Amino acid sequence: MSDFRITTSTQEPDLDTSMKVIYQWNYEPEVEELRRLYVKAAEAQWVAERDVDWERPIDHEKFSSTPLGAALPLEQTSYFQSLTTEQKWQMTRCTAGFRLSNFLHGEQGALMVAAQLVNAVPHTDAKFYAATQTMDEARHVEVFARYINKLDEVRPIAPALRTILDATLQTEDWMKKLVGMQIVVEGLALYSFREMRNLTQEPLLKDLLTYVARDESRHHAYGVQYIERCVPCLNDTQREELEDFALEAARSLIDQRNQQTFLTSVMQMWTEIGIDSVALLTSLRAERDELTRSMPGGRRLGPVQGFVIPTLRRCGLLSERVAKRYHEFLRENLSGNLVGDNLEEFLKRIPDLPEDTAAWVLGELQ
Ligand SMILES: [Fe+2]
Ligand SMILES: [Fe+2]
């Protein structure tokens, strides 16, 4: 070997994974809808360097419309409004940098899981599709890294996201990989990309999120179409195991302790740039009711209730047993009026999946 060494700061101990690799000797199309999706994905390939105009500087004024990712609009609080234009820009810049960094790390996880799926899924059409997704995810890592470098700096991964990615990479069960990645992680991503893409007025960010969101809606379709075909073939124990895997992943996204860790990191970052985080949160608490009223359609359901659970229901992975547990932990972590007081109300409030996810993600459907 030469003296080639990995010297980047991201080097860390390896993650041990075990995975069953499956050869498939039938090369004929078998799962028609996945074969069609593979062709569609091949036709929709884009090149980040060629198709996105990277020469444009980030438009500071327009960037201020980028949502900060909090449950309530922080940027409408009286504290935020009292900041100078420069302070507003600094706060929006680093908060969005933090959020985009987690998109970036999630994309790296997706890249590695998609590559694992090529090996692990048993159908040729599904292997072909996963190969196109691997290419898509590489491009997503490329564009988010590039945009963050223009905006801010790459910030560390949130521990809850890391937990889900590790569990998805480590499981030897290909259906759990599909559920962890295509339904939970990509469900979260689609929901967040949609919100950021539709609200930000910053042209470069809007452009790249448009490209990425289109790819992601295909990845979600792959998960849904494949899993809903496979679930009826499982016995009860296998189905319950799969439901529980999804539940654990979704739970770590919502868990208040994880939210607290997240908030602590963000507040630390704000303090470093001279923002009084305590004053900001005090003004948020005092103005909570008014801010909620100003939000179109009231408080948003969030990615788990608004998208991940509807997807699981569509795939046949929301039995009454597991729905009860979703209701319990969502009630512990969110307000009762969003979740419903009992299981029946909770189930009634779960929205249907949009008929055309690609149109939904681009804001063409509510
Ligand atoms: Fe992606
Ligand atoms: Fe994806």
CSV table of C-alpha atoms and ligand atoms in Angstrom, one decimal:
chain,number,residue,atom,x,y,z
A,1,MET,CA,0.0,0.0,0.0
A,2,SER,CA,1.0,3.5,-0.6
A,3,ASP,CA,1.2,6.1,2.2
A,4,PHE,CA,-2.4,7.2,1.5
A,5,ARG,CA,-4.1,8.2,4.7
A,6,ILE,CA,-7.5,9.5,5.6
A,7,THR,CA,-6.9,12.7,7.5
A,8,THR,CA,-10.2,14.4,7.5
A,9,SER,CA,-11.9,15.4,10.7
A,10,THR,CA,-14.8,13.1,10.1
A,11,GLN,CA,-12.8,9.9,10.5
A,12,GLU,CA,-14.1,7.9,13.4
A,13,PRO,CA,-14.4,4.3,14.5
A,14,ASP,CA,-16.2,2.1,11.9
A,15,LEU,CA,-19.8,1.0,12.4
A,16,ASP,CA,-20.1,-2.8,12.4
A,17,THR,CA,-23.0,-3.9,10.3
A,18,SER,CA,-24.2,-7.3,9.2
A,19,MET,CA,-26.2,-7.7,6.0
A,20,LYS,CA,-27.5,-10.6,4.0
A,21,VAL,CA,-26.6,-10.3,0.4
A,22,ILE,CA,-28.9,-11.8,-2.1
A,23,TYR,CA,-28.2,-12.8,-5.8
A,24,GLN,CA,-31.3,-12.9,-8.0
A,25,TRP,CA,-31.1,-15.1,-11.1
A,26,ASN,CA,-34.3,-13.9,-12.7
A,27,TYR,CA,-33.4,-10.9,-14.8
A,28,GLU,CA,-36.8,-10.4,-16.3
A,29,PRO,CA,-39.1,-7.6,-15.1
A,30,GLU,CA,-41.1,-9.0,-12.2
A,31,VAL,CA,-42.4,-6.0,-10.1
A,32,GLU,CA,-43.7,-3.8,-12.9
A,33,GLU,CA,-44.2,-0.7,-10.9
A,34,LEU,CA,-40.6,-0.8,-9.6
A,35,ARG,CA,-39.3,-1.3,-13.1
A,36,ARG,CA,-41.3,1.8,-14.3
A,37,LEU,CA,-39.9,3.8,-11.4
A,38,TYR,CA,-36.4,2.7,-12.4
A,39,VAL,CA,-36.9,4.0,-15.9
A,40,LYS,CA,-38.4,7.2,-14.7
A,41,ALA,CA,-35.4,7.7,-12.3
A,42,ALA,CA,-32.9,7.1,-15.1
A,43,GLU,CA,-34.7,9.6,-17.3
A,44,ALA,CA,-34.8,12.2,-14.5
A,45,GLN,CA,-31.1,12.2,-13.7
A,46,TRP,CA,-29.5,15.7,-13.5
A,47,VAL,CA,-26.0,17.0,-13.1
A,48,ALA,CA,-25.4,19.4,-10.2
A,49,GLU,CA,-22.5,21.2,-11.9
A,50,ARG,CA,-24.3,21.7,-15.2
A,51,ASP,CA,-27.9,22.2,-14.2
A,52,VAL,CA,-27.6,24.5,-11.1
A,53,ASP,CA,-26.2,28.0,-11.5
A,54,TRP,CA,-23.7,28.0,-8.6
A,55,GLU,CA,-22.2,31.4,-9.5
A,56,ARG,CA,-25.1,33.2,-7.9
A,57,PRO,CA,-24.2,34.6,-4.5
A,58,ILE,CA,-26.6,33.9,-1.7
A,59,ASP,CA,-29.2,36.7,-1.6
A,60,HIS,CA,-29.2,37.8,2.1
A,61,GLU,CA,-32.4,39.6,2.0
A,62,LYS,CA,-34.4,36.8,0.4
A,63,PHE,CA,-32.7,34.3,2.6
A,64,SER,CA,-34.5,35.7,5.6
A,65,SER,CA,-37.7,34.0,4.4
A,66,THR,CA,-36.0,30.6,5.0
A,67,PRO,CA,-38.0,28.8,7.8
A,68,LEU,CA,-35.9,28.0,10.9
A,69,GLY,CA,-37.5,24.7,11.5
A,70,ALA,CA,-39.1,25.4,14.9
A,71,ALA,CA,-42.7,24.3,15.6
A,72,LEU,CA,-43.6,28.0,15.9
A,73,PRO,CA,-42.3,30.8,13.7
A,74,LEU,CA,-39.4,32.2,15.8
A,75,GLU,CA,-38.8,34.8,13.2
A,76,GLN,CA,-42.1,36.5,14.0
A,77,THR,CA,-41.4,37.0,17.7
A,78,SER,CA,-41.0,40.5,19.0
A,79,TYR,CA,-37.4,39.6,20.1
A,80,PHE,CA,-36.4,38.6,16.6
A,81,GLN,CA,-38.1,41.6,15.1
A,82,SER,CA,-36.1,43.9,17.5
A,83,LEU,CA,-32.7,42.6,16.1
A,84,THR,CA,-30.7,44.6,13.6
A,85,THR,CA,-30.6,43.4,10.0
A,86,GLU,CA,-27.1,42.1,10.4
A,87,GLN,CA,-28.1,40.1,13.6
A,88,LYS,CA,-31.2,38.7,11.8
A,89,TRP,CA,-29.0,37.5,8.9
A,90,GLN,CA,-26.5,35.9,11.3
A,91,MET,CA,-29.1,34.1,13.2
A,92,THR,CA,-31.0,32.9,10.1
A,93,ARG,CA,-27.7,31.9,8.5
A,94,CYS,CA,-26.4,29.7,11.3
A,95,THR,CA,-29.7,28.2,12.2
A,96,ALA,CA,-30.4,27.3,8.6
A,97,GLY,CA,-26.8,26.0,8.4
A,98,PHE,CA,-27.5,23.7,11.3
A,99,ARG,CA,-30.6,22.4,9.7
A,100,LEU,CA,-29.1,22.0,6.3
A,101,SER,CA,-26.1,20.2,7.9
A,102,ASN,CA,-28.5,17.6,9.2
A,103,PHE,CA,-30.1,17.3,5.8
A,104,LEU,CA,-26.5,16.7,4.5
A,105,HIS,CA,-25.7,14.0,7.1
A,106,GLY,CA,-29.1,12.4,6.4
A,107,GLU,CA,-28.2,12.3,2.7
A,108,GLN,CA,-24.9,10.6,3.5
A,109,GLY,CA,-26.9,8.0,5.5
A,110,ALA,CA,-29.3,7.6,2.6
A,111,LEU,CA,-26.4,7.2,0.2
A,112,MET,CA,-25.0,4.3,2.2
A,113,VAL,CA,-28.4,2.6,2.9
A,114,ALA,CA,-29.4,2.9,-0.8
A,115,ALA,CA,-26.1,1.2,-1.7
A,116,GLN,CA,-26.8,-1.6,0.9
A,117,LEU,CA,-30.3,-2.1,-0.7
A,118,VAL,CA,-28.7,-2.9,-4.0
A,119,ASN,CA,-27.2,-5.9,-2.2
A,120,ALA,CA,-29.9,-6.8,0.2
A,121,VAL,CA,-33.3,-6.6,-1.7
A,122,PRO,CA,-34.3,-9.8,-3.4
A,123,HIS,CA,-35.9,-8.6,-6.6
A,124,THR,CA,-34.0,-7.5,-9.7
A,125,ASP,CA,-36.3,-4.5,-10.3
A,126,ALA,CA,-35.7,-3.4,-6.7
A,127,LYS,CA,-32.0,-3.7,-7.1
A,128,PHE,CA,-32.1,-1.6,-10.3
A,129,TYR,CA,-34.1,1.1,-8.6
A,130,ALA,CA,-31.9,1.2,-5.5
A,131,ALA,CA,-28.9,1.7,-7.9
A,132,THR,CA,-30.5,4.9,-9.3
A,133,GLN,CA,-31.3,6.0,-5.8
A,134,THR,CA,-27.7,5.6,-4.8
A,135,MET,CA,-26.7,8.0,-7.6
A,136,ASP,CA,-29.4,10.4,-6.6
A,137,GLU,CA,-28.2,10.5,-3.0
A,138,ALA,CA,-24.6,11.1,-4.0
A,139,ARG,CA,-25.8,14.1,-5.9
A,140,HIS,CA,-27.8,15.3,-2.8
A,141,VAL,CA,-24.8,15.0,-0.6
A,142,GLU,CA,-22.8,17.0,-3.3
A,143,VAL,CA,-25.4,19.9,-3.5
A,144,PHE,CA,-26.1,20.3,0.2
A,145,ALA,CA,-22.3,20.3,1.0
A,146,ARG,CA,-21.8,22.9,-1.7
A,147,TYR,CA,-24.6,25.2,-0.6
A,148,ILE,CA,-23.6,25.0,3.1
A,149,ASN,CA,-20.0,25.9,2.2
A,150,LYS,CA,-21.3,29.1,0.6
A,151,LEU,CA,-23.6,29.8,3.5
A,152,ASP,CA,-22.0,28.7,6.8
A,153,GLU,CA,-20.0,25.7,7.9
A,154,VAL,CA,-20.9,22.0,8.2
A,155,ARG,CA,-22.2,21.4,11.7
A,156,PRO,CA,-22.3,18.1,13.6
A,157,ILE,CA,-25.1,15.6,13.2
A,158,ALA,CA,-28.0,15.6,15.7
A,159,PRO,CA,-27.8,12.5,17.9
A,160,ALA,CA,-31.4,11.4,17.2
A,161,LEU,CA,-30.8,11.3,13.4
A,162,ARG,CA,-27.5,9.4,14.0
A,163,THR,CA,-29.4,6.8,16.1
A,164,ILE,CA,-31.9,6.1,13.3
A,165,LEU,CA,-29.2,6.0,10.6
A,166,ASP,CA,-27.1,3.6,12.6
A,167,ALA,CA,-30.0,1.3,13.3
A,168,THR,CA,-31.0,1.3,9.6
A,169,LEU,CA,-27.4,0.6,8.4
A,170,GLN,CA,-26.9,-2.1,11.1
A,171,THR,CA,-30.0,-4.2,10.7
A,172,GLU,CA,-29.6,-7.3,8.6
A,173,ASP,CA,-33.2,-7.2,7.6
A,174,TRP,CA,-33.8,-5.5,4.2
A,175,MET,CA,-37.4,-4.7,5.0
A,176,LYS,CA,-36.3,-2.8,8.1
A,177,LYS,CA,-33.8,-0.9,6.0
A,178,LEU,CA,-36.6,0.0,3.7
A,179,VAL,CA,-38.9,1.1,6.5
A,180,GLY,CA,-36.1,3.0,8.4
A,181,MET,CA,-34.9,4.8,5.3
A,182,GLN,CA,-37.7,5.1,2.7
A,183,ILE,CA,-40.5,5.7,5.2
A,184,VAL,CA,-39.1,7.3,8.3
A,185,VAL,CA,-36.0,9.2,7.3
A,186,GLU,CA,-37.2,10.1,3.8
A,187,GLY,CA,-40.7,10.9,5.1
A,188,LEU,CA,-39.1,13.4,7.5
A,189,ALA,CA,-36.9,14.7,4.7
A,190,LEU,CA,-39.8,15.2,2.2
A,191,TYR,CA,-41.8,17.0,4.8
A,192,SER,CA,-38.9,19.3,5.7
A,193,PHE,CA,-37.7,19.9,2.2
A,194,ARG,CA,-41.3,20.8,1.1
A,195,GLU,CA,-41.6,23.4,3.9
A,196,MET,CA,-38.2,24.9,3.2
A,197,ARG,CA,-38.5,24.9,-0.5
A,198,ASN,CA,-42.0,26.5,-0.6
A,199,LEU,CA,-41.2,29.2,2.0
A,200,THR,CA,-37.7,30.3,1.1
A,201,GLN,CA,-37.3,33.0,-1.5
A,202,GLU,CA,-33.6,32.5,-1.8
A,203,PRO,CA,-33.2,31.5,-5.5
A,204,LEU,CA,-30.2,29.1,-5.3
A,205,LEU,CA,-31.6,27.2,-2.3
A,206,LYS,CA,-35.1,27.0,-3.9
A,207,ASP,CA,-33.5,25.7,-7.1
A,208,LEU,CA,-31.6,22.9,-5.5
A,209,LEU,CA,-34.4,21.9,-3.2
A,210,THR,CA,-36.7,21.6,-6.2
A,211,TYR,CA,-34.3,19.2,-7.8
A,212,VAL,CA,-33.7,17.2,-4.6
A,213,ALA,CA,-37.4,17.1,-3.6
A,214,ARG,CA,-38.4,15.6,-7.0
A,215,ASP,CA,-35.9,12.8,-6.5
A,216,GLU,CA,-37.1,12.3,-2.9
A,217,SER,CA,-40.7,11.9,-3.9
A,218,ARG,CA,-39.6,9.0,-6.2
A,219,HIS,CA,-37.6,7.4,-3.3
A,220,HIS,CA,-40.7,7.6,-1.1
A,221,ALA,CA,-42.8,6.0,-3.9
A,222,TYR,CA,-40.3,3.2,-4.1
A,223,GLY,CA,-40.6,2.5,-0.4
A,224,VAL,CA,-44.4,2.6,-0.5
A,225,GLN,CA,-44.9,0.5,-3.6
A,226,TYR,CA,-42.4,-2.1,-2.5
A,227,ILE,CA,-43.4,-2.4,1.1
A,228,GLU,CA,-47.1,-2.5,0.5
A,229,ARG,CA,-46.5,-5.5,-1.9
A,230,CYS,CA,-44.3,-7.3,0.7
A,231,VAL,CA,-46.3,-6.7,4.0
A,232,PRO,CA,-49.1,-9.1,3.1
A,233,CYS,CA,-46.6,-11.9,2.8
A,234,LEU,CA,-45.3,-11.5,6.4
A,235,ASN,CA,-46.5,-13.6,9.3
A,236,ASP,CA,-47.8,-11.7,12.4
A,237,THR,CA,-44.5,-11.8,14.3
A,238,GLN,CA,-42.6,-10.5,11.3
A,239,ARG,CA,-45.1,-7.7,10.7
A,240,GLU,CA,-45.1,-6.7,14.4
A,241,GLU,CA,-41.3,-6.6,14.4
A,242,LEU,CA,-41.4,-4.3,11.4
A,243,GLU,CA,-44.0,-2.1,12.9
A,244,ASP,CA,-41.9,-1.8,16.1
A,245,PHE,CA,-38.8,-0.9,14.1
A,246,ALA,CA,-40.7,2.0,12.5
A,247,LEU,CA,-42.1,3.0,15.8
A,248,GLU,CA,-38.7,3.2,17.5
A,249,ALA,CA,-37.3,5.3,14.7
A,250,ALA,CA,-40.2,7.7,14.7
A,251,ARG,CA,-40.2,7.9,18.5
A,252,SER,CA,-36.6,9.1,18.5
A,253,LEU,CA,-37.5,11.9,16.1
A,254,ILE,CA,-40.2,13.3,18.5
A,255,ASP,CA,-38.8,12.4,21.9
A,256,GLN,CA,-38.6,15.5,24.1
A,257,ARG,CA,-35.2,14.6,25.4
A,258,ASN,CA,-33.9,14.6,21.9
A,259,GLN,CA,-35.6,17.9,21.2
A,260,GLN,CA,-34.0,19.3,24.3
A,261,THR,CA,-30.5,18.2,23.1
A,262,PHE,CA,-31.3,19.8,19.8
A,263,LEU,CA,-32.4,23.0,21.4
A,264,THR,CA,-29.3,23.2,23.6
A,265,SER,CA,-27.0,22.9,20.6
A,266,VAL,CA,-29.0,25.6,18.7
A,267,MET,CA,-29.0,27.9,21.7
A,268,GLN,CA,-25.3,27.5,22.2
A,269,MET,CA,-24.8,28.5,18.6
A,270,TRP,CA,-27.0,31.6,19.0
A,271,THR,CA,-25.2,32.7,22.1
A,272,GLU,CA,-21.9,32.5,20.2
A,273,ILE,CA,-23.2,35.1,17.7
A,274,GLY,CA,-24.5,37.4,20.5
A,275,ILE,CA,-28.2,36.4,20.5
A,276,ASP,CA,-29.8,36.4,23.9
A,277,SER,CA,-31.4,32.9,23.7
A,278,VAL,CA,-33.3,33.2,26.9
A,279,ALA,CA,-34.9,36.5,25.8
A,280,LEU,CA,-35.8,34.9,22.5
A,281,LEU,CA,-37.5,31.9,24.2
A,282,THR,CA,-39.3,34.1,26.7
A,283,SER,CA,-40.8,36.2,23.9
A,284,LEU,CA,-41.7,33.0,22.1
A,285,ARG,CA,-43.6,31.7,25.2
A,286,ALA,CA,-45.3,35.0,25.8
A,287,GLU,CA,-46.5,35.3,22.2
A,288,ARG,CA,-47.3,31.6,21.6
A,289,ASP,CA,-51.1,32.0,21.2
A,290,GLU,CA,-50.8,34.9,18.9
A,291,LEU,CA,-48.1,33.1,16.8
A,292,THR,CA,-50.3,30.0,16.5
A,293,ARG,CA,-53.2,32.0,15.3
A,294,SER,CA,-51.1,33.7,12.6
A,295,MET,CA,-50.1,30.3,11.2
A,296,PRO,CA,-52.1,29.3,8.1
A,297,GLY,CA,-54.2,26.3,9.2
A,298,GLY,CA,-53.0,26.5,12.8
A,299,ARG,CA,-50.1,24.5,14.1
A,300,ARG,CA,-48.5,22.1,11.7
A,301,LEU,CA,-48.9,18.4,12.4
A,302,GLY,CA,-45.1,17.8,12.0
A,303,PRO,CA,-43.4,15.1,9.9
A,304,VAL,CA,-44.4,12.1,12.0
A,305,GLN,CA,-48.1,12.7,12.3
A,306,GLY,CA,-48.4,14.5,9.0
A,307,PHE,CA,-46.5,12.2,6.8
A,308,VAL,CA,-44.7,9.2,8.3
A,309,ILE,CA,-47.8,7.7,10.1
A,310,PRO,CA,-50.0,8.2,6.9
A,311,THR,CA,-47.3,6.3,4.9
A,312,LEU,CA,-47.2,3.5,7.4
A,313,ARG,CA,-50.9,3.2,7.3
A,314,ARG,CA,-50.9,3.0,3.5
A,315,CYS,CA,-48.2,0.2,3.7
A,316,GLY,CA,-50.2,-1.9,6.2
A,317,LEU,CA,-47.9,-1.1,9.1
A,318,LEU,CA,-50.3,0.7,11.4
A,319,SER,CA,-52.2,-2.0,13.4
A,320,GLU,CA,-54.3,-0.9,16.3
A,321,ARG,CA,-51.6,-2.3,18.6
A,322,VAL,CA,-49.0,0.1,17.3
A,323,ALA,CA,-51.4,3.0,16.6
A,324,LYS,CA,-52.1,3.1,20.4
A,325,ARG,CA,-48.4,3.4,21.1
A,326,TYR,CA,-48.0,6.3,18.6
A,327,HIS,CA,-50.9,8.0,20.2
A,328,GLU,CA,-49.4,7.6,23.6
A,329,PHE,CA,-46.0,9.0,22.8
A,330,LEU,CA,-47.3,11.8,20.6
A,331,ARG,CA,-49.6,12.9,23.4
A,332,GLU,CA,-46.7,12.9,25.8
A,333,ASN,CA,-44.7,15.1,23.5
A,334,LEU,CA,-47.2,17.3,21.7
A,335,SER,CA,-50.3,19.1,22.7
A,336,GLY,CA,-53.6,17.1,23.1
A,337,ASN,CA,-55.5,19.2,20.6
A,338,LEU,CA,-53.2,18.2,17.8
A,339,VAL,CA,-53.1,14.5,18.6
A,340,GLY,CA,-56.7,13.9,19.8
A,341,ASP,CA,-57.8,12.7,23.2
A,342,ASN,CA,-58.3,9.1,22.3
A,343,LEU,CA,-57.3,6.5,19.7
A,344,GLU,CA,-60.4,7.0,17.6
A,345,GLU,CA,-59.8,10.8,17.4
A,346,PHE,CA,-56.1,10.3,16.7
A,347,LEU,CA,-56.9,7.9,13.8
A,348,LYS,CA,-59.4,10.4,12.4
A,349,ARG,CA,-56.9,13.2,12.4
A,350,ILE,CA,-54.3,11.3,10.4
A,351,PRO,CA,-54.3,12.8,6.9
A,352,ASP,CA,-54.4,10.8,3.8
A,353,LEU,CA,-51.2,10.6,1.8
A,354,PRO,CA,-51.3,13.0,-1.1
A,355,GLU,CA,-52.2,11.3,-4.4
A,356,ASP,CA,-49.3,12.8,-6.2
A,357,THR,CA,-46.4,13.2,-3.8
A,358,ALA,CA,-44.2,15.0,-6.4
A,359,ALA,CA,-46.9,17.6,-6.9
A,360,TRP,CA,-47.5,17.9,-3.1
A,361,VAL,CA,-43.8,18.4,-2.4
A,362,LEU,CA,-43.6,21.2,-4.9
A,363,GLY,CA,-46.5,22.9,-3.2
A,364,GLU,CA,-49.0,22.3,-6.1
A,365,LEU,CA,-51.2,20.3,-3.7
A,366,GLN,CA,-52.2,21.1,-0.1
B,1,FE,FE,-31.7,12.3,-0.8
B,2,FE,FE,-33.7,9.9,-0.8
